mmCIF file of C-alpha atoms in Angstrom:
data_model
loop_
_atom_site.group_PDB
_atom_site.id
_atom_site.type_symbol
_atom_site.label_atom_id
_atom_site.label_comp_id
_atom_site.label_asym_id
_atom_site.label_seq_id
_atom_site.Cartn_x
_atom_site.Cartn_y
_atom_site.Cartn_z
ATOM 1 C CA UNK A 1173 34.903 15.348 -12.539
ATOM 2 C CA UNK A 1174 31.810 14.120 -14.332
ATOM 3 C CA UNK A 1175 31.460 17.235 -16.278
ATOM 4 C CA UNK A 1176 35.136 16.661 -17.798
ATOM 5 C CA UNK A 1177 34.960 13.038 -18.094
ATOM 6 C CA UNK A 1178 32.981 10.404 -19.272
ATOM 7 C CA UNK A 1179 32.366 6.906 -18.000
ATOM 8 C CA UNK A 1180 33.883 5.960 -13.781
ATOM 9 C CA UNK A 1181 37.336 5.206 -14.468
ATOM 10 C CA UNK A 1182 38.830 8.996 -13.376
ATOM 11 C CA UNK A 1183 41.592 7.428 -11.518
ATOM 12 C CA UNK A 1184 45.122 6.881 -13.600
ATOM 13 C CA UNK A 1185 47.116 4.484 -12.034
ATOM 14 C CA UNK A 1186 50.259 6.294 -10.889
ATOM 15 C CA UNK A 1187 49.577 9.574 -12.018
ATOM 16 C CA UNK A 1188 48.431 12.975 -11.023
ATOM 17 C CA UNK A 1189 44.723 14.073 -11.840
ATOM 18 C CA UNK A 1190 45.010 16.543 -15.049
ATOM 19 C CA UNK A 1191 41.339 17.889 -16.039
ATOM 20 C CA UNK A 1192 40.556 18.209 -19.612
ATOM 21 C CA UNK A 1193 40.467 21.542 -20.432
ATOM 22 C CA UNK A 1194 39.669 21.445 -24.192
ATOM 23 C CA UNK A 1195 36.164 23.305 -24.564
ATOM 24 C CA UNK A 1196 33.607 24.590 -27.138
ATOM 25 C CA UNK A 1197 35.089 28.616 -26.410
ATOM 26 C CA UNK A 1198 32.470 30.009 -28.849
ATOM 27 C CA UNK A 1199 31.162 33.484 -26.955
ATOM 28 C CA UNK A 1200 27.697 35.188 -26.996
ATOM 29 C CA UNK A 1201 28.397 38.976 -26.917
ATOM 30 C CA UNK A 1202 26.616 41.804 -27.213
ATOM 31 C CA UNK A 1203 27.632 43.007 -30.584
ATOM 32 C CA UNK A 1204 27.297 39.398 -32.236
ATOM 33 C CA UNK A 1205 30.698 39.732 -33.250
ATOM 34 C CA UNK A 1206 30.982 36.401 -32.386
ATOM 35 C CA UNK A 1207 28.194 35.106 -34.476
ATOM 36 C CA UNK A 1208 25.953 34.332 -31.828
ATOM 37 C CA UNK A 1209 24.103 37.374 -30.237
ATOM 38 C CA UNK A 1210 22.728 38.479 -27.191
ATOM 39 C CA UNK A 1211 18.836 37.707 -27.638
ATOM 40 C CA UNK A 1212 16.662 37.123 -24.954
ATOM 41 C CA UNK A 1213 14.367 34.550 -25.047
ATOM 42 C CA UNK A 1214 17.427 32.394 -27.820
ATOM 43 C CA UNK A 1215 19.833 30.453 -25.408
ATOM 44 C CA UNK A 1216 18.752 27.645 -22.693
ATOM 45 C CA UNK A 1217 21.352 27.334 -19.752
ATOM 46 C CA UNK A 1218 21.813 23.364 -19.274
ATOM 47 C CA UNK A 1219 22.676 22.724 -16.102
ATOM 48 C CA UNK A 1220 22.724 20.007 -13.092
ATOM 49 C CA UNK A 1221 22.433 20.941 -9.898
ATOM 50 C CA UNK A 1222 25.326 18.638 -8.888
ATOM 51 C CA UNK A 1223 28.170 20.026 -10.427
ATOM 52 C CA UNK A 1224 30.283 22.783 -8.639
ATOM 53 C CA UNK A 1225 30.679 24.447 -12.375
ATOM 54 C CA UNK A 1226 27.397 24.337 -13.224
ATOM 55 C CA UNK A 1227 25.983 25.518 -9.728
ATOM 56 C CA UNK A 1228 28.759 28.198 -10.655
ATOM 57 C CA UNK A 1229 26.129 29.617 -13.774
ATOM 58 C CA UNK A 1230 22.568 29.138 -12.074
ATOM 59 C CA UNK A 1231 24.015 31.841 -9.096
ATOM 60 C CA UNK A 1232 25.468 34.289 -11.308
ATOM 61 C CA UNK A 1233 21.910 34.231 -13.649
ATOM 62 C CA UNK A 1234 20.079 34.136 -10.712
ATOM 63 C CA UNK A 1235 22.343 37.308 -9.078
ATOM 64 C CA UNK A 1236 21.811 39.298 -12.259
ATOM 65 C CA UNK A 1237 18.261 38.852 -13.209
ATOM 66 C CA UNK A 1238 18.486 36.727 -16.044
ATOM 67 C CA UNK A 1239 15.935 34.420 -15.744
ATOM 68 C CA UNK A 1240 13.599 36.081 -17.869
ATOM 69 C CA UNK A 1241 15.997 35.835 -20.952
ATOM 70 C CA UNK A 1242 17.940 32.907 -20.457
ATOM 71 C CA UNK A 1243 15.988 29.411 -19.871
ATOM 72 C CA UNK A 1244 17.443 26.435 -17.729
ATOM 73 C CA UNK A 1245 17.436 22.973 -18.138
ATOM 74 C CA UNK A 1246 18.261 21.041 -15.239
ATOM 75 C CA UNK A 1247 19.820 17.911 -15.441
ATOM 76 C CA UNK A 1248 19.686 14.794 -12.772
ATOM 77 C CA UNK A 1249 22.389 13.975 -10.917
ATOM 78 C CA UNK A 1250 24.010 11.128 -12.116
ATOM 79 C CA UNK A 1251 24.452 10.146 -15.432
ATOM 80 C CA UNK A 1252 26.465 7.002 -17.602
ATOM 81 C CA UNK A 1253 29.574 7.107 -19.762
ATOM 82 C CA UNK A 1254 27.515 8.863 -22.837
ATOM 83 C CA UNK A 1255 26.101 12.259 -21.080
ATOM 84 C CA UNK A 1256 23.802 14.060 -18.288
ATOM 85 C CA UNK A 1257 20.753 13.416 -18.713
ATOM 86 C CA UNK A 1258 16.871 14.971 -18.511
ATOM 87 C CA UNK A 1259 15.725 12.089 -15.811
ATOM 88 C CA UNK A 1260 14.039 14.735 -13.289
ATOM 89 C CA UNK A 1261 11.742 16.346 -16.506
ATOM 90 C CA UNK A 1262 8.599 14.535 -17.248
ATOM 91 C CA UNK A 1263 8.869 11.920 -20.143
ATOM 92 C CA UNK A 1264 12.483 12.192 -19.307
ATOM 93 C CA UNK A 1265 13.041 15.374 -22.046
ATOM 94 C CA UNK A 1266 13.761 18.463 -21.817
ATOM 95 C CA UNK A 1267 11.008 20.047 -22.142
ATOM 96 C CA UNK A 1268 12.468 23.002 -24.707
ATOM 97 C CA UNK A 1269 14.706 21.351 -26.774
ATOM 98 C CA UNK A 1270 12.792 18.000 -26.038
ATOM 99 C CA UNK A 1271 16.193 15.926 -25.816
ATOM 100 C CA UNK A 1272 16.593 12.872 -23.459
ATOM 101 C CA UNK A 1273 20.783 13.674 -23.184
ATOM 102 C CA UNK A 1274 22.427 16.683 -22.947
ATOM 103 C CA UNK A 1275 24.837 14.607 -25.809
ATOM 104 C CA UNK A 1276 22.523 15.269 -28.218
ATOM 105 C CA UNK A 1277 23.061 19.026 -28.307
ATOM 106 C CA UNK A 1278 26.602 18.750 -28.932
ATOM 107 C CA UNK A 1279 26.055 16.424 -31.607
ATOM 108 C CA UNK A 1280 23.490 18.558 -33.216
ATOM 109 C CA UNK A 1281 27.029 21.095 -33.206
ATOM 110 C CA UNK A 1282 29.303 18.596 -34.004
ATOM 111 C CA UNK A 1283 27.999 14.672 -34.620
ATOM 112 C CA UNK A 1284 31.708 13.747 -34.821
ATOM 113 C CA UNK A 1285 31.963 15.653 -30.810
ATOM 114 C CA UNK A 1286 35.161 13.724 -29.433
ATOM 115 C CA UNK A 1287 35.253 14.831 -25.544
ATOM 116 C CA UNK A 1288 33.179 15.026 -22.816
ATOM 117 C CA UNK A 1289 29.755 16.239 -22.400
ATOM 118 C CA UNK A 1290 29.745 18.798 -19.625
ATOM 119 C CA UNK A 1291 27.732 21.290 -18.156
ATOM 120 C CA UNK A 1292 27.055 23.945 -17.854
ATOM 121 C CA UNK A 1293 26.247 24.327 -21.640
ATOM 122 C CA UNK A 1294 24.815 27.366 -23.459
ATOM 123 C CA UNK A 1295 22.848 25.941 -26.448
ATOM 124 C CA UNK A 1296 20.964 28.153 -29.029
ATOM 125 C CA UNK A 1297 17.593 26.737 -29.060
ATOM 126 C CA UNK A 1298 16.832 27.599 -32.790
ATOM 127 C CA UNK A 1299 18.987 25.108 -33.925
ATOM 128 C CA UNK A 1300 19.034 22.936 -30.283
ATOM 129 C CA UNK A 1301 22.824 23.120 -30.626
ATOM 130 C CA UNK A 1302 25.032 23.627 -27.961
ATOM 131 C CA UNK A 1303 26.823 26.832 -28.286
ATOM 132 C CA UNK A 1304 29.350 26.663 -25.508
ATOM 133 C CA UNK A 1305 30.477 24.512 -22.455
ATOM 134 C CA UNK A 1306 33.515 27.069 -21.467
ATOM 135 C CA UNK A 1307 32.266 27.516 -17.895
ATOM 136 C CA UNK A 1308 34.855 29.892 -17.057
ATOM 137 C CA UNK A 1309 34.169 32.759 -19.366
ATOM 138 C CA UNK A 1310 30.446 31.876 -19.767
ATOM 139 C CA UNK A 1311 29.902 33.509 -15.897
ATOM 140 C CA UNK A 1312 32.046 36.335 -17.146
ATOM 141 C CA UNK A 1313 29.735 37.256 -20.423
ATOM 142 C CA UNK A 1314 26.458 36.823 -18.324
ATOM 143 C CA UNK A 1315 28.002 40.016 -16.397
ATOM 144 C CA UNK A 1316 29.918 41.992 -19.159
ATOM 145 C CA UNK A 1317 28.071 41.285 -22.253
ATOM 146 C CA UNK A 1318 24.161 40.461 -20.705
ATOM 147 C CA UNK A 1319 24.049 43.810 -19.002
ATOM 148 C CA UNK A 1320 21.569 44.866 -21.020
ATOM 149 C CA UNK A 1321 19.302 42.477 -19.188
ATOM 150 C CA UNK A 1322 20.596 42.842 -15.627
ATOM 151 C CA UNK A 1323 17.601 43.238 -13.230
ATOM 152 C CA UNK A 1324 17.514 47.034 -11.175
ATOM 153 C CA UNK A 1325 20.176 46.217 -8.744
ATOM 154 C CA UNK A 1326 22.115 44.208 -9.822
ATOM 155 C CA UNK A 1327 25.690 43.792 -8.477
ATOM 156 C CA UNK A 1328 28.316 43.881 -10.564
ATOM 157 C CA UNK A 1329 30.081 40.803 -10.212
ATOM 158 C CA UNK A 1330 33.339 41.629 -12.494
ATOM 159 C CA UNK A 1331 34.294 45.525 -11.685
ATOM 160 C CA UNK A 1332 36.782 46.732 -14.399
ATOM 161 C CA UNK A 1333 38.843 48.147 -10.942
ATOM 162 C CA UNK A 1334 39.363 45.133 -9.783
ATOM 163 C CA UNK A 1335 39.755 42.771 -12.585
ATOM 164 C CA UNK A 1336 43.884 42.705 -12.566
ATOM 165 C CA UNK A 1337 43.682 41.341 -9.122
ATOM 166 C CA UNK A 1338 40.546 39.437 -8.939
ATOM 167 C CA UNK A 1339 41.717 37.614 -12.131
ATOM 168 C CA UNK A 1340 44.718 35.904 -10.050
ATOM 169 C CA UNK A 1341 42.855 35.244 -7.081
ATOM 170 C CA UNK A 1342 40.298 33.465 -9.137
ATOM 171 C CA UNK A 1343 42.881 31.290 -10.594
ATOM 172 C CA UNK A 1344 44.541 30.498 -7.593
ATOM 173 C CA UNK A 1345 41.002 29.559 -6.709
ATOM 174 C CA UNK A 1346 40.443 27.173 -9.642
ATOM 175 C CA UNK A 1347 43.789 25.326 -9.647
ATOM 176 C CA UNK A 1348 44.118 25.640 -6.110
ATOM 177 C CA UNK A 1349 40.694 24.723 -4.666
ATOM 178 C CA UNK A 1350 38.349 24.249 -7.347
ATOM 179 C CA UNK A 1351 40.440 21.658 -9.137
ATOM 180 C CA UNK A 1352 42.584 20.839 -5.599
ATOM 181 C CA UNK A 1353 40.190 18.688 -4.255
ATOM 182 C CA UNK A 1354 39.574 16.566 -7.445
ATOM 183 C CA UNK A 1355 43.777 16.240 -7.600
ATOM 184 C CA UNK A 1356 43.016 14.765 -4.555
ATOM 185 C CA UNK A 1357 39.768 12.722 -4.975
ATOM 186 C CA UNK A 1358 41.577 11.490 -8.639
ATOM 187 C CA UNK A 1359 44.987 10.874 -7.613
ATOM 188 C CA UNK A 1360 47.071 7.656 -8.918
ATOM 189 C CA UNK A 1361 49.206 7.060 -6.391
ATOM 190 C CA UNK A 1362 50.130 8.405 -2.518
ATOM 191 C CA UNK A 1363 52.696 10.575 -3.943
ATOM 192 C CA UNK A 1364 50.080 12.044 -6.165
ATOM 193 C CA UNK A 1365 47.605 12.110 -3.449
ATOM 194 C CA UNK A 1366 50.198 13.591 -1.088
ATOM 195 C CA UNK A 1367 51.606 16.557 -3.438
ATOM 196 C CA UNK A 1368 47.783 17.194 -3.751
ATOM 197 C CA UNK A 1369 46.713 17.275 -0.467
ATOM 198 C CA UNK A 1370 49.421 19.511 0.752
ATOM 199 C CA UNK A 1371 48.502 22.086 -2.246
ATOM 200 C CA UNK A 1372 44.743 22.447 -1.491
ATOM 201 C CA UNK A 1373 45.402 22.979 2.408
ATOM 202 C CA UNK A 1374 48.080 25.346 1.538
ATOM 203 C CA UNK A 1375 45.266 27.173 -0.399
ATOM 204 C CA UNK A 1376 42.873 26.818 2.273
ATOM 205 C CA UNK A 1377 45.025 28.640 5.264
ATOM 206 C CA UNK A 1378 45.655 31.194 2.879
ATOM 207 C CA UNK A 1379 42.067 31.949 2.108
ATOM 208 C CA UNK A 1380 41.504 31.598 5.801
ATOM 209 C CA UNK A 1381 43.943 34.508 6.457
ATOM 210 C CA UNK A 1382 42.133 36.700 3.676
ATOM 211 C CA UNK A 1383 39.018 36.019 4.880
ATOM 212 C CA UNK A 1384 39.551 37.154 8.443
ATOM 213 C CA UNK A 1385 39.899 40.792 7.362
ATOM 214 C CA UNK A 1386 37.517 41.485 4.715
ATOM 215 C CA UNK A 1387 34.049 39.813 4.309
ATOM 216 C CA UNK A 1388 34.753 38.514 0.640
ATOM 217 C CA UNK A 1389 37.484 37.497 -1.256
ATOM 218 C CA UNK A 1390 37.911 41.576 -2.908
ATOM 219 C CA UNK A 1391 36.820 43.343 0.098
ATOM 220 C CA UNK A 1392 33.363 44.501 0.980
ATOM 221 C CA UNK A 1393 30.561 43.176 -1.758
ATOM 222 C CA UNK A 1394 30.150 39.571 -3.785
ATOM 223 C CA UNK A 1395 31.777 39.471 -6.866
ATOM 224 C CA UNK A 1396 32.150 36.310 -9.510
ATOM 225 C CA UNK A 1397 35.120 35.307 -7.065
ATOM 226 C CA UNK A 1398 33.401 34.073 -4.211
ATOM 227 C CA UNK A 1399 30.568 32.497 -6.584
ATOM 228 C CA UNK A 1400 33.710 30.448 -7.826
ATOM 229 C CA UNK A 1401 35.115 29.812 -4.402
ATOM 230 C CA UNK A 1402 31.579 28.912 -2.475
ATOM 231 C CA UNK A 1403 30.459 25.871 -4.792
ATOM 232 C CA UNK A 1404 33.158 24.245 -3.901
ATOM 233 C CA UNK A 1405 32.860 25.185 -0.183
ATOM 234 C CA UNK A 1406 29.215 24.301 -0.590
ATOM 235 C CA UNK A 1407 30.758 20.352 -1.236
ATOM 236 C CA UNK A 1408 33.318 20.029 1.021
ATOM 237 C CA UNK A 1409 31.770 18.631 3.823
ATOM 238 C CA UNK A 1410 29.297 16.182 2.230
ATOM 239 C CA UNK A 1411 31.782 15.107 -0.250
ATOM 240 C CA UNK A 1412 35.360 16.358 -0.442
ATOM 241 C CA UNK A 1413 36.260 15.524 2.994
ATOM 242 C CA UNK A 1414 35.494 12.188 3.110
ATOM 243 C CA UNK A 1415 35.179 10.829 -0.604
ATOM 244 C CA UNK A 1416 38.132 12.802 -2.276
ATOM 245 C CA UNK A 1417 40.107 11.933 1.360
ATOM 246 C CA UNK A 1418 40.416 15.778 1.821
ATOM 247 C CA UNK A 1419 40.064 15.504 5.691
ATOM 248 C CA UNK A 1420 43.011 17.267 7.360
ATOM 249 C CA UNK A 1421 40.088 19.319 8.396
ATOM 250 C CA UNK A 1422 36.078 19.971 8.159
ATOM 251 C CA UNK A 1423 34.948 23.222 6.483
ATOM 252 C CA UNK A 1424 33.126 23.551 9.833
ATOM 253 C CA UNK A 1425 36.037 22.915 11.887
ATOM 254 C CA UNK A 1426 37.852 26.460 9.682
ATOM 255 C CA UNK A 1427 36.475 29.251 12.328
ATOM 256 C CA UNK A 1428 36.954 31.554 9.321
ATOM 257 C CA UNK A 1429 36.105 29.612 6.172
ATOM 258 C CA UNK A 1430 33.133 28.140 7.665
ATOM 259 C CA UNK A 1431 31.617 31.697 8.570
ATOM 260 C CA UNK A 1432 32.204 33.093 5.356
ATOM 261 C CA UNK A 1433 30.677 30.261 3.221
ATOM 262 C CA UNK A 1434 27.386 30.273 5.857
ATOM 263 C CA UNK A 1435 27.540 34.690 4.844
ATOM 264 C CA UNK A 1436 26.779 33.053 1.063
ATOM 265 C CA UNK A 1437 25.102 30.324 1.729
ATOM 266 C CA UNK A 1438 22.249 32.769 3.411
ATOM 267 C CA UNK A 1439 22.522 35.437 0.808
ATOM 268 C CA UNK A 1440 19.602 34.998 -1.988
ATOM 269 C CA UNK A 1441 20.973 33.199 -4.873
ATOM 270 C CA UNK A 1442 23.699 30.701 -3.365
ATOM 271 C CA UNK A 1443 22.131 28.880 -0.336
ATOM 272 C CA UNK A 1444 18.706 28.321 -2.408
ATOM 273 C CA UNK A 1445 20.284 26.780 -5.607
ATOM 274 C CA UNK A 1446 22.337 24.450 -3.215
ATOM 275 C CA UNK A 1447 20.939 21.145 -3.773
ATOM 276 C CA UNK A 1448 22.216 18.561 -1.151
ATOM 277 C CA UNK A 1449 21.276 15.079 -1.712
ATOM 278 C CA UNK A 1450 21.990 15.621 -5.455
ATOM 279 C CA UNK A 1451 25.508 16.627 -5.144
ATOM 280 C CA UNK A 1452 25.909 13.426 -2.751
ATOM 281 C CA UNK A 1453 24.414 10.608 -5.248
ATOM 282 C CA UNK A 1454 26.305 12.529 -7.628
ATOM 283 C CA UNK A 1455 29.865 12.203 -6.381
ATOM 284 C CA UNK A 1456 29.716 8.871 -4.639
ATOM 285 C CA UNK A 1457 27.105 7.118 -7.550
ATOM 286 C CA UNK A 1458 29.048 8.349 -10.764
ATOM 287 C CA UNK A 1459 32.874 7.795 -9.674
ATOM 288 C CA UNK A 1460 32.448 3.923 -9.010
ATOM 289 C CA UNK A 1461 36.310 3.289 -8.924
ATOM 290 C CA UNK A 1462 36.757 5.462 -5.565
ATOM 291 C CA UNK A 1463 33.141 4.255 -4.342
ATOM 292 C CA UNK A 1464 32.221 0.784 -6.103
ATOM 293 C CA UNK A 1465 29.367 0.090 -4.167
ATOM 294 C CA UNK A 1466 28.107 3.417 -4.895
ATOM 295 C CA UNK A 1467 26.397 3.876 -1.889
ATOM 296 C CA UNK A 1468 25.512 7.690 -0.428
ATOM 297 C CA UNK A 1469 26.256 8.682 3.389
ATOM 298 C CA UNK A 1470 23.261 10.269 5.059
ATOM 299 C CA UNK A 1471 25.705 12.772 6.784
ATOM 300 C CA UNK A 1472 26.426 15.361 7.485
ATOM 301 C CA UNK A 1473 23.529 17.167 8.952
ATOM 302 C CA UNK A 1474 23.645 20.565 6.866
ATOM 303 C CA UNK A 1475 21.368 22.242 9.119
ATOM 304 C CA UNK A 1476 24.410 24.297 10.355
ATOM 305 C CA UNK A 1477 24.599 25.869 7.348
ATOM 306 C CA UNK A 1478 21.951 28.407 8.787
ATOM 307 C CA UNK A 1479 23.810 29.246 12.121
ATOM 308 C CA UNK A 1480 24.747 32.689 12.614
ATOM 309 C CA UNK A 1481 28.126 33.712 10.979
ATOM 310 C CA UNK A 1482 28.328 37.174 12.505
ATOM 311 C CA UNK A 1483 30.420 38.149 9.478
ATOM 312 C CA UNK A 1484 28.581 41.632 9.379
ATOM 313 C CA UNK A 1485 30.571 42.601 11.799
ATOM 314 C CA UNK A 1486 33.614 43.188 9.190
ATOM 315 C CA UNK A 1487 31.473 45.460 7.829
ATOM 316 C CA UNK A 1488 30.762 45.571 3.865
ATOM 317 C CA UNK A 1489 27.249 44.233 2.357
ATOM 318 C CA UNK A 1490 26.313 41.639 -0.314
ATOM 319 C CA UNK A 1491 24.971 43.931 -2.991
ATOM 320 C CA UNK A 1492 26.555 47.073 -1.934
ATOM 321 C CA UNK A 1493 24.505 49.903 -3.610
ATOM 322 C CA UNK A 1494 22.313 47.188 -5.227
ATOM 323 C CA UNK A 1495 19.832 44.957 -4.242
ATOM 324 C CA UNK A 1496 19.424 41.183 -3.329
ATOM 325 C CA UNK A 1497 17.356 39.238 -6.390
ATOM 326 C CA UNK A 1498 13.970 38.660 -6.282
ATOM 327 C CA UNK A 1499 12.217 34.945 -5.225
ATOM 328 C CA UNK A 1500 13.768 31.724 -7.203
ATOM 329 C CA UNK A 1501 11.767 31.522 -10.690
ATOM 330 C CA UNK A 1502 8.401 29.403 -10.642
ATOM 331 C CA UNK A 1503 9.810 26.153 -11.443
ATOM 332 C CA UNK A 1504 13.368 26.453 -10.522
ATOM 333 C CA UNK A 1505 13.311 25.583 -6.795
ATOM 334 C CA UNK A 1506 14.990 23.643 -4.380
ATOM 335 C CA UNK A 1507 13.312 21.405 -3.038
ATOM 336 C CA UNK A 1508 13.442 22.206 1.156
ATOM 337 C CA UNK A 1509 13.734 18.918 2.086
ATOM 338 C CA UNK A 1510 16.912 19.167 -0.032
ATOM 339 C CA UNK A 1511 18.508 22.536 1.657
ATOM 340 C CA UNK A 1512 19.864 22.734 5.677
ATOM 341 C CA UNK A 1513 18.922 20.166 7.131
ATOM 342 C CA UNK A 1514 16.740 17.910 5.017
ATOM 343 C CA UNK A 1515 17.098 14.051 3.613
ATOM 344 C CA UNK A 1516 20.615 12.677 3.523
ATOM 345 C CA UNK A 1517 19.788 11.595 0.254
ATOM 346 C CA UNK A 1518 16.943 10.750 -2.301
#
């Protein structure tokens, strides 16, 4: 993806799709053990709406309460071979760390900064460097080492109980699902493609058959495993189906799947940082060797994302003991002619 990769060549001819991996792993913890503190008020969340990793961050701050002590930037959706970009802030800047490109953050870390520029990023605003871009463990800290922030309420996302199981569903999730659907959008050649294809749907029926007996992916509340699972869910329709030829099936054609990701999608904190049109021009704007003329479908119509799912009925509730979070922060909203059923694109 975008967020791994720079430039729109993402395609190697002949060969299998292999993400880059190689991140900034620096951690924020509570104890500043690491060297970089929890502080509120110090670290800006750099984000685009777009990306499934990044969408990934702005639920699990938003589920917790952390708006108050962590900033966001928002990023547009598109962006060129040298970085993301702040085209949606006035003057084109962030309007904290006042940069044009999310690039200039990591060089203010590292000027020499070989790899891609990807969100989301953590970057300490003090110094306007980026801190970390490790998107997997950064969700993980904002529940286990942030908690002295949480909001009344909130749910705990990563329960020590359940963390020997939940931590191999999740990665069944990410190189399964999460990553499936670019082996398939990125592959070099049919046999690639193929291999790919037959992976991810293999994944799918088997989170279809979880699914059917428990409401989320560890039973009866949200945890940081269906965050993972539902960006990607969110995309699927508008993007992965068609663009990354994952089509053996809609999301809305899997009775199961499709119930479960409308539960989330009308639960505070997933639906209203869903962002449609942006994660279209996104996809089929950026990666110009699978869609040269770079032109965005209006479809699907995503008002069905607000159908009844009946998923109550397995019993079970969002928050459990705790509480849904409060309105989306002044500033941070969705558009709603970009949620269910608004523009096909901008």
């Amino acid at each position: 993806m975008s967020t791994e990769q720079s430039g729109s060549g993402y395609v190697a001819p002949g060969q299998e799709y292999q993400r880059d991996q190689n991140y900034i792993t620096d951690r924020i913890t509570a104890d500043g053990s690491s060297g970089w503190p929890v502080e509120a008020g110090r670290y800006r969340l750099v984000i685009a709406r777009a990306c499934p990793w990044a969408n990934r961050a702005a639920i699990v701050r938003r589920l917790l309460g952390l708006e108050p002590v962590i900033s966001m930037g928002i990023c547009g959706p598109t962006h060129d071979e040298r970085s993301w970009t702040f085209d949606l802030d006035p003057g084109g800047r962030d309007p904290v760390l006042g940069y044009e490109r999310l690039q200039e953050a990591f060089f203010a870390r590292d000027p020499e900064y070989p790899r891609g520029i990807t969100v989301p990023a953590m970057v300490d605003i003090p110094t306007r460097a980026v801190v970390t871009n490790d998107f997997k463990q950064m969700t993980l800290d904002f529940s286990s080492e942030w908690t002295q922030f949480h909001r009344d309420g909130a749910p705990d996302l990563y329960p020590e109980h359940l963390r020997a199981e939940m931590d191999e569903v999740i990665e069944r999730v990410f190189t399964e699902v999460n990553n499936g659907v670019y082996r398939c959008g990125f592959a070099g050649s049919q046999r690639a493609y193929d291999k790919a294809y037959d992976r991810l749907w293999t994944a799918l029926d088997w989170l279809e058959e979880r699914l059917s007996t428990r409401r989320y992916l560890m039973g009866d509340t949200i945890t940081e495993a269906d965050v993972r699972l539902f960006t990607t869910l969110a995309r699927f329709d508008p993007v992965y189906h068609g663009h990354f030829k994952a089509n053996r099936q809609k999301l809305a054609e899997m009775p199961v799947l499709w119930a479960y990701a409308r539960d989330l999608f009308q639960t505070p904190g997933f639906g209203d940082t869903t962002d449609f049109p942006q994660i279209k021009e996104h996809y089929y704007v950026v990666h110009a060797d699978i869609n040269p003329t770079q032109i965005i479908p209006k479809g699907p119509d995503t008002s069905n994302w607000l159908t009844p799912h009946h998923r109550e009925e397995l019993g079970g509730s969002p928050f459990g003991d705790g509480t849904p979070p409060g309105p989306v922060a002044a500033g941070e909203e969705v558009p709603a002619e970009h949620g269910p059923g608004g523009i096909g694109h901008r």
